[in-house]
Short mmCIF file of C-alpha atoms in Angstrom, two decimals:
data_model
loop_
_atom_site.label_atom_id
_atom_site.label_comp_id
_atom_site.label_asym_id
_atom_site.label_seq_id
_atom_site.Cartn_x
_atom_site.Cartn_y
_atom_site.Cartn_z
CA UNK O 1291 -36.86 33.38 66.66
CA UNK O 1292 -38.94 33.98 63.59
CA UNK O 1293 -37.69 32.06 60.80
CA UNK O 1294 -39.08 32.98 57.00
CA UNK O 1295 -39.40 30.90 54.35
CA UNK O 1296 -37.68 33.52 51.58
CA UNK O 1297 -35.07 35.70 51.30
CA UNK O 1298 -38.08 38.43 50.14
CA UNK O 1299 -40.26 37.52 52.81
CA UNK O 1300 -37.92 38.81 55.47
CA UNK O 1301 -36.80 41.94 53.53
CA UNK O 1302 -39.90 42.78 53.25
CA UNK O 1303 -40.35 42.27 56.94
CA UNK O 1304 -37.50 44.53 57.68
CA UNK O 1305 -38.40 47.18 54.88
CA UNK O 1306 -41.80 47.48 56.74
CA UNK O 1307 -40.19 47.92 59.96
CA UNK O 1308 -38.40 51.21 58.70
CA UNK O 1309 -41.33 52.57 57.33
CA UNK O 1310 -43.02 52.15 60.73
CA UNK O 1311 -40.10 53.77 62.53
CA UNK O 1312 -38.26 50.98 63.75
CA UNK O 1313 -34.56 50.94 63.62
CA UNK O 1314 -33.34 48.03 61.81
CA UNK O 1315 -29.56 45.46 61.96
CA UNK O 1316 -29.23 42.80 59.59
CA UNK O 1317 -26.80 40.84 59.45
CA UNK O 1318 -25.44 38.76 56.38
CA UNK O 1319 -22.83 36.36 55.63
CA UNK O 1320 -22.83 37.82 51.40
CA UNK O 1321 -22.00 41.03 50.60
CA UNK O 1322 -23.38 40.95 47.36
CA UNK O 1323 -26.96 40.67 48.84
CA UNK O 1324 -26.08 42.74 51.61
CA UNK O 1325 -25.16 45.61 49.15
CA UNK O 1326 -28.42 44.61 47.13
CA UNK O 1327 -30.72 45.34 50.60
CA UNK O 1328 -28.28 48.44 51.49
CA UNK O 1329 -29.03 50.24 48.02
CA UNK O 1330 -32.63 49.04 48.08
CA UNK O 1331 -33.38 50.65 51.50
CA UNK O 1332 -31.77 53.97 50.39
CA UNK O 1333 -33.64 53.68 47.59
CA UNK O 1334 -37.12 53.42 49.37
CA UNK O 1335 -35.77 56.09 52.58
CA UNK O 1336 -33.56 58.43 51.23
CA UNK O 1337 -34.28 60.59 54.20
CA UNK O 1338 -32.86 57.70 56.39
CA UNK O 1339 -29.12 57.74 57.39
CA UNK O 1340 -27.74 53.71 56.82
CA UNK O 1341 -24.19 52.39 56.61
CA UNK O 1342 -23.42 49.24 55.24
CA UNK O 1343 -20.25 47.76 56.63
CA UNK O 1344 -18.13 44.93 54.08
CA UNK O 1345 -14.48 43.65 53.50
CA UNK O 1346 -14.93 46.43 50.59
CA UNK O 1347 -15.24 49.93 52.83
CA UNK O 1348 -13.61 48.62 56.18
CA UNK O 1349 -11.57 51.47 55.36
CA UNK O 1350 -13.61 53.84 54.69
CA UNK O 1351 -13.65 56.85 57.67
CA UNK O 1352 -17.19 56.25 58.68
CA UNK O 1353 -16.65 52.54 58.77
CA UNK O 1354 -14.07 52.73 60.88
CA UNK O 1355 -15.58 55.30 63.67
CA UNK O 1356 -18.77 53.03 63.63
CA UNK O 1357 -16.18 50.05 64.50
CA UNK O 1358 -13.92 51.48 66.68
CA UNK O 1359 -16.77 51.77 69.31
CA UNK O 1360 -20.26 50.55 67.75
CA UNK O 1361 -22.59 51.03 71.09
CA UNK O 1362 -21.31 54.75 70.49
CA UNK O 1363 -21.83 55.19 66.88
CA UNK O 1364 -24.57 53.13 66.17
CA UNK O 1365 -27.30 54.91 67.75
CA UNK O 1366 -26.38 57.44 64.81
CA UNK O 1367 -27.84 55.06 62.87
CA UNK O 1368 -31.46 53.82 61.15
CA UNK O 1369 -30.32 50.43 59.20
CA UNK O 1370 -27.22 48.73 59.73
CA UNK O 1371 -25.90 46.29 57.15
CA UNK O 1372 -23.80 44.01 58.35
CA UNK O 1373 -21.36 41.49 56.73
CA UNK O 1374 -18.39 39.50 57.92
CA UNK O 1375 -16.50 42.38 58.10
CA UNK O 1376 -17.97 43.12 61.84
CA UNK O 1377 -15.32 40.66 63.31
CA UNK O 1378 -16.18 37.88 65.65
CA UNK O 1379 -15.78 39.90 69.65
CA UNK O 1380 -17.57 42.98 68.78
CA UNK O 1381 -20.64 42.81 71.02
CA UNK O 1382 -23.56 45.36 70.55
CA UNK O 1383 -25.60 46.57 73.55
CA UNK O 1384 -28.15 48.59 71.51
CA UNK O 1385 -31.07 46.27 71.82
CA UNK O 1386 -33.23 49.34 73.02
CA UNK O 1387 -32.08 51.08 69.75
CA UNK O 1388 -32.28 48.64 67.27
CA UNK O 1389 -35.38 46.76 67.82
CA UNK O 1390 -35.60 44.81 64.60
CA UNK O 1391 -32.57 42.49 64.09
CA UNK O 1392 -32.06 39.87 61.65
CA UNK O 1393 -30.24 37.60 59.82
CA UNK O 1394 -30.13 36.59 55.92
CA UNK O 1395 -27.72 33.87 55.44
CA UNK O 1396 -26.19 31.79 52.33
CA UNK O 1397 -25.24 28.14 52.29
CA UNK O 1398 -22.20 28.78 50.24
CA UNK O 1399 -19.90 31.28 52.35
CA UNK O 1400 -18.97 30.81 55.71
CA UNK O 1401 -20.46 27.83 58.54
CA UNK O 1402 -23.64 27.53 60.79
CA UNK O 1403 -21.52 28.45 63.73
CA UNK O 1404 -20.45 32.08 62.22
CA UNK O 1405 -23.90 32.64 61.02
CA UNK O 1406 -25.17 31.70 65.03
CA UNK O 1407 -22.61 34.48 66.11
CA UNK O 1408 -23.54 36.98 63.56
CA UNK O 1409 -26.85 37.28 64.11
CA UNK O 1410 -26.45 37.58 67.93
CA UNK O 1411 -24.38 40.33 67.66
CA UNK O 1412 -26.91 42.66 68.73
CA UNK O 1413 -26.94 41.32 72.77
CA UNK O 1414 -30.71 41.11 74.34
CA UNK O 1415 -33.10 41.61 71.51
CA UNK O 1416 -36.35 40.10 72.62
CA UNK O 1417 -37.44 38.95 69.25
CA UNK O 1418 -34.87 37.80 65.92
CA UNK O 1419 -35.60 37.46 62.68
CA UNK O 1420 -33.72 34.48 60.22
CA UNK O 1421 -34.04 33.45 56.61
CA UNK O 1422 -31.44 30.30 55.69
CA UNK O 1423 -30.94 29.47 52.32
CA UNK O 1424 -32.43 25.93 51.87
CA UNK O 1425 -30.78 22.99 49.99
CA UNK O 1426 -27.66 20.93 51.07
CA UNK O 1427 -24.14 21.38 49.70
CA UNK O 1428 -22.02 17.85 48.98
CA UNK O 1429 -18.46 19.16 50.09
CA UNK O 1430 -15.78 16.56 51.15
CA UNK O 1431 -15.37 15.42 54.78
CA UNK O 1432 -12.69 12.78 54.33
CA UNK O 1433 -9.86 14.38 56.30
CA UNK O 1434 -7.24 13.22 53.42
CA UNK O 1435 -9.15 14.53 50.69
CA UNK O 1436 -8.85 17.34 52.14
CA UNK O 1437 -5.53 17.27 52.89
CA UNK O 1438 -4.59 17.07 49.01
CA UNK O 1439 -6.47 19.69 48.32
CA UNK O 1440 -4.31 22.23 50.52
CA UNK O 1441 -2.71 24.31 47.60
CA UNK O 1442 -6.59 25.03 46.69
CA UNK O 1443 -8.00 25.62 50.13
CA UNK O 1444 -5.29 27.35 52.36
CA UNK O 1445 -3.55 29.55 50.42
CA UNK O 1446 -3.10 32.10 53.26
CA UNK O 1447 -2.06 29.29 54.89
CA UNK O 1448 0.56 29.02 52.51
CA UNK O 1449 1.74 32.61 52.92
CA UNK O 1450 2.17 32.21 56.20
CA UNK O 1451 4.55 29.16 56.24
CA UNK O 1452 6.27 30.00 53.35
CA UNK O 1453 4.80 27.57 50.98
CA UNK O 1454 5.70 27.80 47.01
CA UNK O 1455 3.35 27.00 44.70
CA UNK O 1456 5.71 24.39 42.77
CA UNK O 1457 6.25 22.27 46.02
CA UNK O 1458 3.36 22.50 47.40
CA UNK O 1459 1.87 21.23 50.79
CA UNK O 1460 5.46 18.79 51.51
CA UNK O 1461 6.88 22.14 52.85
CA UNK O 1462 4.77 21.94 55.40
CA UNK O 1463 6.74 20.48 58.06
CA UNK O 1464 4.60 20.90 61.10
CA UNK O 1465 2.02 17.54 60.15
CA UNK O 1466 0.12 17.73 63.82
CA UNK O 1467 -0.86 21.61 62.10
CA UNK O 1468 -1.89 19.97 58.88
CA UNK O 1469 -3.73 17.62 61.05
CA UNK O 1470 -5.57 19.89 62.56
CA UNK O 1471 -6.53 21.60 59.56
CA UNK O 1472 -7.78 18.83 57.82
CA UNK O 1473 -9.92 17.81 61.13
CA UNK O 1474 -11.52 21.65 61.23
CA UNK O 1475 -11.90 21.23 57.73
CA UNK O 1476 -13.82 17.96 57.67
CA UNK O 1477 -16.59 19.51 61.15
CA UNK O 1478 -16.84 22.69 59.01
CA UNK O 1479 -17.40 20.83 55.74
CA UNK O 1480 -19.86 18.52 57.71
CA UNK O 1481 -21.79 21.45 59.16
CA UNK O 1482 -22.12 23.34 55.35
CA UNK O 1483 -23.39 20.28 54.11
CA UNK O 1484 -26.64 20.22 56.04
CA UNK O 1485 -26.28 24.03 56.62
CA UNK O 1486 -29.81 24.86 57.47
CA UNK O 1487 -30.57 22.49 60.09
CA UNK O 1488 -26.92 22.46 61.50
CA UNK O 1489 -27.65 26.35 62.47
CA UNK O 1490 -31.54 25.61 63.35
CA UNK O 1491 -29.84 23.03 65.92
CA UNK O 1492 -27.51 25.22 67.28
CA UNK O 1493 -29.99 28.27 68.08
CA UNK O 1494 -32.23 25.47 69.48
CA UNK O 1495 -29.45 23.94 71.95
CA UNK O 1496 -28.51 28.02 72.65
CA UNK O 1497 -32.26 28.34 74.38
CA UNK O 1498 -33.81 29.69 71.22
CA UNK O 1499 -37.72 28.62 70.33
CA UNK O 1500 -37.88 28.48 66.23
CA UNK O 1501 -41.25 29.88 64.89
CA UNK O 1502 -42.10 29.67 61.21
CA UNK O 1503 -44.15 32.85 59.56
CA UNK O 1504 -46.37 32.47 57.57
CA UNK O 1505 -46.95 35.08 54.72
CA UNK O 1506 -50.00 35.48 52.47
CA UNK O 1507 -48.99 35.23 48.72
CA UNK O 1508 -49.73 39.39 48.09
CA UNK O 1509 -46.85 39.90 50.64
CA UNK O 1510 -44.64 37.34 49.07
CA UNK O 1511 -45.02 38.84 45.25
CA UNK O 1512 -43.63 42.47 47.17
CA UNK O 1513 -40.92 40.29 48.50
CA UNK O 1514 -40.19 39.08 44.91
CA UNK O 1515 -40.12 42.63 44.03
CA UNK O 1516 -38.07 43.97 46.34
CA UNK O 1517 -35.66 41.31 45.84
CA UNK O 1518 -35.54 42.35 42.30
CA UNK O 1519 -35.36 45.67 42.84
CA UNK O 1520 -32.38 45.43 45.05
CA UNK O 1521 -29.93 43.31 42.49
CA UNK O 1522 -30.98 45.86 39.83
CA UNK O 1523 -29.85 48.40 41.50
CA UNK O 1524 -27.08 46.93 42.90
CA UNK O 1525 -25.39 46.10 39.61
CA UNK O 1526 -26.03 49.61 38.13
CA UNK O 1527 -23.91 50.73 41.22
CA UNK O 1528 -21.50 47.68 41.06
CA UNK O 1529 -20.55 48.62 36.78
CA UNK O 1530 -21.67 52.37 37.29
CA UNK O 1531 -18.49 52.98 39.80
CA UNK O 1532 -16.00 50.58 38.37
CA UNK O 1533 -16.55 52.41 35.42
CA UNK O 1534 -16.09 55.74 36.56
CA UNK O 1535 -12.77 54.94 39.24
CA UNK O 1536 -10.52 56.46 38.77
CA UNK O 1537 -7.31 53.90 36.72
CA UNK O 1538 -4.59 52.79 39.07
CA UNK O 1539 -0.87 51.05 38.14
CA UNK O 1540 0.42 48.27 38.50
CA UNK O 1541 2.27 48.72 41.85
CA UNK O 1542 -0.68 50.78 43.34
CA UNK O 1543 -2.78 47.56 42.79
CA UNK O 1544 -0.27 44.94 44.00
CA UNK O 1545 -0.22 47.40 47.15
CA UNK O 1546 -3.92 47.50 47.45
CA UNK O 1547 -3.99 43.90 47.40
CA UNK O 1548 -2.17 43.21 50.52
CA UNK O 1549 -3.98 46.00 52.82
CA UNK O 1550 -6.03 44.22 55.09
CA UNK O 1551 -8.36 47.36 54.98
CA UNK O 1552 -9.39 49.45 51.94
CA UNK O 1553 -12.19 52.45 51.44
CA UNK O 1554 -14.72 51.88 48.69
CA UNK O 1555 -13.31 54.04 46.33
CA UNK O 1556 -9.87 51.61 46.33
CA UNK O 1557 -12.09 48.64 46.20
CA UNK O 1558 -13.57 50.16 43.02
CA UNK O 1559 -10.20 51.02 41.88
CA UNK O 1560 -8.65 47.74 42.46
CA UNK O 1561 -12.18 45.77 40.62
CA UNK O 1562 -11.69 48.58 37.67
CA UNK O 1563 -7.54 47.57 37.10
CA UNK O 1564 -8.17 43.70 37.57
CA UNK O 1565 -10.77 43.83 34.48
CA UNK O 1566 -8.28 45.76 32.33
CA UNK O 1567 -5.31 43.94 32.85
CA UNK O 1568 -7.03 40.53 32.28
CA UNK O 1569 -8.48 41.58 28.78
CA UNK O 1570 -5.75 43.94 28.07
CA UNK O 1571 -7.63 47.04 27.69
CA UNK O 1572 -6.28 50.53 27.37
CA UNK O 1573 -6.72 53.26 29.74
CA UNK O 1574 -8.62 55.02 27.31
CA UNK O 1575 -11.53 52.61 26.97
CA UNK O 1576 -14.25 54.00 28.78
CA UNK O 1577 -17.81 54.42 28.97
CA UNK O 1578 -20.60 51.76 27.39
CA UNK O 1579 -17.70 49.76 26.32
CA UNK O 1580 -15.65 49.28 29.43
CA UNK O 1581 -19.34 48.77 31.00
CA UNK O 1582 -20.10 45.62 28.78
CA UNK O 1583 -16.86 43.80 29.55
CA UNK O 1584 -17.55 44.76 33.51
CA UNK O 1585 -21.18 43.40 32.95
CA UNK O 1586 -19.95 40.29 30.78
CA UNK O 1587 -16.73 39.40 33.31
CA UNK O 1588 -19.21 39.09 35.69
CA UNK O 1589 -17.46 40.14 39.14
CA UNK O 1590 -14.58 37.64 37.71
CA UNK O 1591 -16.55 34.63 36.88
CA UNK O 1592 -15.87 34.43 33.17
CA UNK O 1593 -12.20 35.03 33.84
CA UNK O 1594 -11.99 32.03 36.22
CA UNK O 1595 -13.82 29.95 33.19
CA UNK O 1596 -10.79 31.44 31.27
CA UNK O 1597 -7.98 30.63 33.52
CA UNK O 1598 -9.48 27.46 33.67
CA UNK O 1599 -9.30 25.94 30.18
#
């Protein structure tokens, strides 16, 4: 296991594999830097056929061929990006196709345990590549802490059992389930909090020998560059294509909501109508103006802030 000390460090690893030929899976628990990486690569291989695979396109035809039987369909492929979407149980036996596997992981999205499983999709690889974001998280572990924070933190949860939001977690009757949550809650919460070294232990006690690389400071500026690279382009696709989907109603986004799968274009669709029904703008608003409040919402950021005050 070759573990890098920077996000750019190992995409530039992996960027240098496809120029040399090799084919390339990388795995990622943040499909905003997994989108970054995906438009970067096409970017530097257009000639290259690459699929990135999110809770966005999951929909999306090719997506769902590459799913429905991925030791098939994935030898069609150069670069794989991977995100959650590529459920826990899917096991790929392409080792002697894709010989340069990896995994780029956040502290902030999902535990160690799902990063472990993610980046061992790919059965048999001799050699795998890991970056972990560094730093620890301070998220609650006290099992009734969490426990009053339910309305927050389970809201499928809540959909499920029939939960309103004016009475809250006390129409929960089943208390051994809320139990349980709060007990899964506190171990994941516990593992986040120490996130790199909770998923450096568990590759270790899975058989795994952890190797640090060392990169000279020329290859680390390219990483730096790359890394920019990748978020600038990913943000002229992210506003470029909301701003060009096509509008939606009401109903058609309330629908598109609850599909558990949705192509890329209804993604876009769905982003475009969520931005103009919060700040009320008309259909007609288009172009560098309907860009700047995309840029300024911020993916929905500012209107949290908002719907905060």
């Amino acid at each position: 296991m070759l573990c890098y000390g920077s996000k750019g460090e190992i995409i530039e690893a992996a960027s240098e594999a496809l120029k040399n030929g090799e084919k390339v899976w990388l795995s990622f628990n943040c499909k905003k830097t997994a989108r970054q990486v995906y438009d970067l690569f096409m970017a530097q291989n257009p000639h290259l056929h690459g699929i990135y695979v999110s809770g966005d396109n999951n929909g999306d035809a090719e997506v769902v061929r590459l799913l429905a039987d991925v030791n098939r369909g994935g030898r069609d492929y150069d670069f794989v990006i991977s995100t959650p979407a590529v459920s826990t149980g899917v096991s790929v036996e392409l080792a002697s196709h894709f010989t340069w596997v990896g995994g780029v992981f956040s502290r902030f999205v999902n535990t160690p345990l799902d990063c472990v499983q993610a980046l061992r999709r790919v059965r048999e690889v001799q050699t795998l590549h890991l970056y972990v974001e560094k730093g620890r998280n301070d998220l609650p572990t006290d099992r009734e802490e969490i426990a009053r924070n339910w309305l927050n933190t389970h809201r499928i949860d809540q959909q499920f059992m029939g939960v309103s939001s004016t009475t809250g977690v006390e129409e929960i009757a089943d208390v051994d389930y809320r139990a349980l949550c709060a007990e899964v809650g506190s171990q994941e919460n516990w593992g986040k909090n120490d996130f790199q070294f909770i998923l450096w232990k568990l590759l270790y006690l899975d058989g795994f020998t952890l190797e640090h690389v060392s990169r000279d400071e020329a290859t680390k500026k390219e990483g730096q560059k790359l890394i920019q690279v990748g978020k600038t382009l990913e943000q002229q696709e992210y506003v470029g294509t909301r701003v060009a989907a096509t509008n939606i109603s009401g109903e058609m986004a309330t629908q598109l909501e609850k599909r558990l799968k949705r192509t890329m274009a209804e993604s876009r669709q769905l982003d475009k109508h969520r931005v103009q029904k919060f700040y009320r703008l008309a259909p007609e608003v288009a172009g560098e103006e309907l860009s700047s409040v995309i840029e300024e919402d911020n993916r929905g950021k500012l209107r949290q802030q908002v719907a905060n005050l």
